[in-house]
PDB file of C-alpha atoms and ligand atoms in Angstrom:
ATOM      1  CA  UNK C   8       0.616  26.488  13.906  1.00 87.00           C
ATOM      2  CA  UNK C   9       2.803  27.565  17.086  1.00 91.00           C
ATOM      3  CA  UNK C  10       2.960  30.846  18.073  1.00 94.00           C
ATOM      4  CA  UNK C  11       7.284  31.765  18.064  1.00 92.00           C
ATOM      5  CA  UNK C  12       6.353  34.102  20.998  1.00 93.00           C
ATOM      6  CA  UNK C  13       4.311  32.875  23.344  1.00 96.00           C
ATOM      7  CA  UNK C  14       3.987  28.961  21.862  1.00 93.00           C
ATOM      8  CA  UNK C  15       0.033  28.990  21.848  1.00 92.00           C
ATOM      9  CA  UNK C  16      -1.420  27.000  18.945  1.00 91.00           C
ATOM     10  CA  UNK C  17      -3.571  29.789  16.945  1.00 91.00           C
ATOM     11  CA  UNK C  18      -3.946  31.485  13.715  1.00 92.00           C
ATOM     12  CA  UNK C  19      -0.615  33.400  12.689  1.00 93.00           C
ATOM     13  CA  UNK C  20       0.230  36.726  11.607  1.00 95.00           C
ATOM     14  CA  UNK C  21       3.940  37.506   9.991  1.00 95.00           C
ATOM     15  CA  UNK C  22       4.671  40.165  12.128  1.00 95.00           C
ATOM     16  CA  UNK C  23       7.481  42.686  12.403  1.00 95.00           C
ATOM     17  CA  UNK C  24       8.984  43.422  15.823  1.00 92.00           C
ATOM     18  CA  UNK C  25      11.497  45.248  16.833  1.00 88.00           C
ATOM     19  CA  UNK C  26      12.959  44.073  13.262  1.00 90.00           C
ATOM     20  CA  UNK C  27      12.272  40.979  13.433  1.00 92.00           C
ATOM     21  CA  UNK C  28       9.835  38.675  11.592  1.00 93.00           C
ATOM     22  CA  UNK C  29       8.060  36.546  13.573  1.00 94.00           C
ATOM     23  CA  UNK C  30       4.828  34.232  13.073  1.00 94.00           C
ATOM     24  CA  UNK C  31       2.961  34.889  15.915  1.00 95.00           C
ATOM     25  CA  UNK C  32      -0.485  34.727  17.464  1.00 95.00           C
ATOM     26  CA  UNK C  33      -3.000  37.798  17.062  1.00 95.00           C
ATOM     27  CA  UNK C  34      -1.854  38.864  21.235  1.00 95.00           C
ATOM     28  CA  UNK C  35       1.412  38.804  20.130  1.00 95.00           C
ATOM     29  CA  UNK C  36       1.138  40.248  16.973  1.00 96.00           C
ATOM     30  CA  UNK C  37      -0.156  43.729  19.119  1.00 94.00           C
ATOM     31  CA  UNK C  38       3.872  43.935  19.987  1.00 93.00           C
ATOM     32  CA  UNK C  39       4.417  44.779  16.088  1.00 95.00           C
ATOM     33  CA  UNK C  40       3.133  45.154  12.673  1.00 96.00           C
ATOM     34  CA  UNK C  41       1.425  42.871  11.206  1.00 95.00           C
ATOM     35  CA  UNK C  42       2.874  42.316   7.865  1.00 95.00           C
ATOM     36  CA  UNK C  43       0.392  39.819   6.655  1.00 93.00           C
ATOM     37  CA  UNK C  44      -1.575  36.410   7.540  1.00 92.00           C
ATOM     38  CA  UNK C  45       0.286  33.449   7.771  1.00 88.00           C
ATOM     39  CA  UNK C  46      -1.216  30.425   5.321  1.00 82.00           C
ATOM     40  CA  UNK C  47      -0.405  26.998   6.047  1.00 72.00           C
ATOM     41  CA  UNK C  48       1.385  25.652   3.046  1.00 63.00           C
ATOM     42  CA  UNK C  49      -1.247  22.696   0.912  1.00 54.00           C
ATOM     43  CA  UNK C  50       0.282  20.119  -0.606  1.00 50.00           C
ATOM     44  CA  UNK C  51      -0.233  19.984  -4.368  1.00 50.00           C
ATOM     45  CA  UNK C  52      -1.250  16.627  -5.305  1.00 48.00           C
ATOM     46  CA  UNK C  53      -2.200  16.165  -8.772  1.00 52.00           C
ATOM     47  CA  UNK C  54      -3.722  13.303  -8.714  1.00 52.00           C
ATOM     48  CA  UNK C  55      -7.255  12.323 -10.855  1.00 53.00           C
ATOM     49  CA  UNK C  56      -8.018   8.817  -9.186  1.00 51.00           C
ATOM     50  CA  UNK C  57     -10.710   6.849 -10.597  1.00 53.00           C
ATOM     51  CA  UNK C  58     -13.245   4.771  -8.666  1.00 51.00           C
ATOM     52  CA  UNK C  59     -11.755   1.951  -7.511  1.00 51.00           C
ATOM     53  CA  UNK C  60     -12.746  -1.293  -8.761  1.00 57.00           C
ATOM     54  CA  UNK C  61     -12.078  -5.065  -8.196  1.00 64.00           C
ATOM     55  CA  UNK C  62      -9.405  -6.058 -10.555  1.00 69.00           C
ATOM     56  CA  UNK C  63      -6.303  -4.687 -12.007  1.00 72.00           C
ATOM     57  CA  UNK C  64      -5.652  -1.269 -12.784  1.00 76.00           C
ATOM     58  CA  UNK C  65      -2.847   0.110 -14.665  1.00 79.00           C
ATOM     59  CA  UNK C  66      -1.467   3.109 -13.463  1.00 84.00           C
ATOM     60  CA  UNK C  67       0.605   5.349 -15.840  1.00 90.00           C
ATOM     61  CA  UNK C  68       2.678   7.520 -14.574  1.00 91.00           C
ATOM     62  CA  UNK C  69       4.935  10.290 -15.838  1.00 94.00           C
ATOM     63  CA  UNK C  70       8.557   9.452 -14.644  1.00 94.00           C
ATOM     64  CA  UNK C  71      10.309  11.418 -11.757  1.00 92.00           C
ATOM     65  CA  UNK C  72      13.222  12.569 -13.693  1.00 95.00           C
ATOM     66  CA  UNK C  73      11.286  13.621 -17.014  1.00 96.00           C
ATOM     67  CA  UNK C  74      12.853  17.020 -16.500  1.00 97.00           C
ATOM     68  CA  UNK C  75      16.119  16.106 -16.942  1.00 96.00           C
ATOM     69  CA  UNK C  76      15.453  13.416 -19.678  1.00 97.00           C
ATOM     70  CA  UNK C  77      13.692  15.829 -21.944  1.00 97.00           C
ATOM     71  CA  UNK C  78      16.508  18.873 -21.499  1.00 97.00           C
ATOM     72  CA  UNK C  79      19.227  15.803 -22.001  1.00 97.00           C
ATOM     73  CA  UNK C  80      17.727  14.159 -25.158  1.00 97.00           C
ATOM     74  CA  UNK C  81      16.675  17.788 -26.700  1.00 97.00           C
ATOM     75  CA  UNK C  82      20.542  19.103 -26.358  1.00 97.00           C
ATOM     76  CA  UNK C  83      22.114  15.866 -28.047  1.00 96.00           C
ATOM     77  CA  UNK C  84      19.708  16.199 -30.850  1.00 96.00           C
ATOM     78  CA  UNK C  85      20.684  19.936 -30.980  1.00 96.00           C
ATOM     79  CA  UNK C  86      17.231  21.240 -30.798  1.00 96.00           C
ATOM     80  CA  UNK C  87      16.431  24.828 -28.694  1.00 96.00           C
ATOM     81  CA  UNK C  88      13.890  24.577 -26.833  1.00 97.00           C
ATOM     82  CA  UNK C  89      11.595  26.761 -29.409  1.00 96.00           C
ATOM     83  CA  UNK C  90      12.109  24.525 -32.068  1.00 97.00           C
ATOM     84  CA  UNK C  91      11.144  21.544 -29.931  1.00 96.00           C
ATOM     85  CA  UNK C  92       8.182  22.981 -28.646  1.00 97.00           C
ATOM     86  CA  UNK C  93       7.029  23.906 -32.231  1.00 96.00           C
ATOM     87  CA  UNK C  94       7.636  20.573 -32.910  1.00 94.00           C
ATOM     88  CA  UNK C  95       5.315  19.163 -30.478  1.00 94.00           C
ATOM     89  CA  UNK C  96       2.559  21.656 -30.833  1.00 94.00           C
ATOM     90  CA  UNK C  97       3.421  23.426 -27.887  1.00 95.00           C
ATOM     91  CA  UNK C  98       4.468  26.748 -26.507  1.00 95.00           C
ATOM     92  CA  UNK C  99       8.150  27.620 -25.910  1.00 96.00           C
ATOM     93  CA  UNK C 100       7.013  28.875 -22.203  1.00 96.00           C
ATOM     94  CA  UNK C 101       5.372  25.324 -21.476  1.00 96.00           C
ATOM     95  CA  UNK C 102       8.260  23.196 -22.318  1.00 97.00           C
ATOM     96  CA  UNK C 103      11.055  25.338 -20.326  1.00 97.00           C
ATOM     97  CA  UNK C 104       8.373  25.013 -17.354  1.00 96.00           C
ATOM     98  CA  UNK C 105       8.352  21.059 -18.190  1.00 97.00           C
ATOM     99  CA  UNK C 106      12.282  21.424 -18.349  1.00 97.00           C
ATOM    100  CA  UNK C 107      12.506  23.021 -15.111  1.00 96.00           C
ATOM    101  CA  UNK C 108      10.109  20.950 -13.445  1.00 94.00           C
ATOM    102  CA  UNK C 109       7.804  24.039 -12.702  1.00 93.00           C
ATOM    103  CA  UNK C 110       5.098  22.002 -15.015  1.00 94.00           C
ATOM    104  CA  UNK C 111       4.621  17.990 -15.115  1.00 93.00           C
ATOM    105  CA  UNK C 112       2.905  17.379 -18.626  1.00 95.00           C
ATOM    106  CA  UNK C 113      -0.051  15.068 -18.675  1.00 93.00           C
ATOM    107  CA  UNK C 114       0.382  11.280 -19.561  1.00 93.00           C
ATOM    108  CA  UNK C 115      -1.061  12.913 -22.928  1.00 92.00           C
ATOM    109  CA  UNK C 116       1.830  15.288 -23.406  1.00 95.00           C
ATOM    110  CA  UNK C 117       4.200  12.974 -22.109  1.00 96.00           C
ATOM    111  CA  UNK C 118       3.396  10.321 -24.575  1.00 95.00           C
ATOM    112  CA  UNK C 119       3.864  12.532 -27.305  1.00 95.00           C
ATOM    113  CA  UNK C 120       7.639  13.815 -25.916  1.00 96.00           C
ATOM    114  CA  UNK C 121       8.271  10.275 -25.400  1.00 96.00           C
ATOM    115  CA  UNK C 122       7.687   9.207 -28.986  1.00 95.00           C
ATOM    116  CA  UNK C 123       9.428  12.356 -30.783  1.00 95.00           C
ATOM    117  CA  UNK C 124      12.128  11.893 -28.786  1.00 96.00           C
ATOM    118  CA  UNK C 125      12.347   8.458 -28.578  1.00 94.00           C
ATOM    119  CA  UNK C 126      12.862   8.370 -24.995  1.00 95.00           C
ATOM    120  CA  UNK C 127      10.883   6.891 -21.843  1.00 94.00           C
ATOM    121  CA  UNK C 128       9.069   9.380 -20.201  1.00 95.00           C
ATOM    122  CA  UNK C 129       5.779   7.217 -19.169  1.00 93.00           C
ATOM    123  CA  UNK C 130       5.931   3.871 -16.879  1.00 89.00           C
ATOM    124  CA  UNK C 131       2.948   1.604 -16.399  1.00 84.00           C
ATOM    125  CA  UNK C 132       2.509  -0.004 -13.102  1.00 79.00           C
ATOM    126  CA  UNK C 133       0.052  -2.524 -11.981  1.00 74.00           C
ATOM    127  CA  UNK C 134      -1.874  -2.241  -9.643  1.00 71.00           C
ATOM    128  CA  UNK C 135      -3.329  -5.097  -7.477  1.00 68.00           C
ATOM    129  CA  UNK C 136      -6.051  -3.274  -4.760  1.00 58.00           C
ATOM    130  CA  UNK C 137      -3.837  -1.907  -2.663  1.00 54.00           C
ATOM    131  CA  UNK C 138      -0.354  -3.808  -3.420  1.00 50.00           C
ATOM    132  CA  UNK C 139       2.288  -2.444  -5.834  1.00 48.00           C
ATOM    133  CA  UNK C 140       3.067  -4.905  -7.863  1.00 46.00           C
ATOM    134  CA  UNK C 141       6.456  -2.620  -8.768  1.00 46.00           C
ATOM    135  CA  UNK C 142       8.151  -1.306  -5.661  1.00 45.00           C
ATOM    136  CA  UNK C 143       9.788   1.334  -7.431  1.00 45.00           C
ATOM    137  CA  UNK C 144       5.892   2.839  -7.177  1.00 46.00           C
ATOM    138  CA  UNK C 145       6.571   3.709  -3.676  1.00 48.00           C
ATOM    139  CA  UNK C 146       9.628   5.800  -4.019  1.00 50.00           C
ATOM    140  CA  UNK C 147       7.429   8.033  -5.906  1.00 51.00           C
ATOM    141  CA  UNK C 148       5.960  11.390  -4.523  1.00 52.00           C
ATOM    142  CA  UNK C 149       2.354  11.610  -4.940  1.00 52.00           C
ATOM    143  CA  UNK C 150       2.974  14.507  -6.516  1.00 51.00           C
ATOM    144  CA  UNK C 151       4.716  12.248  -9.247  1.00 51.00           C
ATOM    145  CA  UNK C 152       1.147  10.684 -10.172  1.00 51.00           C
ATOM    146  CA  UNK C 153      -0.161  12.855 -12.768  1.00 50.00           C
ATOM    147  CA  UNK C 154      -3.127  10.698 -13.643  1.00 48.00           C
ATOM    148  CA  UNK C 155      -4.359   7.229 -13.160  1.00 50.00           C
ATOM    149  CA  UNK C 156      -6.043   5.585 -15.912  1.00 46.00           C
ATOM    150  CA  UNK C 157      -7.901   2.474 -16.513  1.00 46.00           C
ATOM    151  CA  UNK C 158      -7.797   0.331 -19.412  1.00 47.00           C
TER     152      UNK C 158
HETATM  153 ZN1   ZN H 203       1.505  34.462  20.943  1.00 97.66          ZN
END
């Protein structure tokens, strides 16, 4: 990370000076107060790979918009969110995290949305080594890979 004062590439502090917040290097940072360290932001991939084999693999994966599909389908069959989550076993707090797309259920979960509500909420993929035999694959976000499975 760049320091916004003085450019060098080092560890940075959010500091306050002369009211302003600035990530800056631990020199710079003497100009103000240190408000706290600066973390570089990690990528959450949830991904559980398995070994890679020769052959085939099938890849299930949750879809992007399973968010939106899930609120959609639950308001045309009426249902609050309570009474859908009770149906599928499932706290109240989970599924408005799943609806919000704070929480991406597993291909477990997912599968059992999918078949209550009668809606597509898991896509298989084949997988070839390292060609995608489905290019819509690749507009994916690894973050959109909950878990790969073999079968
Ligand atoms: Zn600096």
């Amino acid at each position: 990370m760049i320091c916004e004062l003085c450019g060098k590439e080092a560890q940075l502090f959010k500091t306050e000076i002369e009211g302003t917040q600035l990530n800056v290097c631990k020199d710079c940072a003497k100009f103000g107060n240190i408000l706290e360290e600066v973390k570089e932001k990690k990528v959450e991939i949830k991904t559980k790979v398995k070994k890679k084999e020769p052959g085939d693999e099938i890849i299930e994966i949750v879809v992007s918009d399973f968010a939106q599909k899930i609120k959609n389908r639950r308001e045309k069959l009426k249902l609050k969110q309570e009474e859908l989550a009770k149906k599928l076993g499932i706290k109240e707090s989970l599924l408005h995290h799943i609806e919000s797309r704070k929480f991406m259920p597993s291909i477990e979960l997912a599968k059992r949305i999918e078949k209550f509500l009668k809606i597509k909420l898991v896509e298989e993929y084949i997988e070839t080594g390292m060609n995608i035999a489905k290019g819509e694959t690749a507009e994916l976000t690894i973050g959109d890979i909950v878990e790969l499975k073999r079968k």
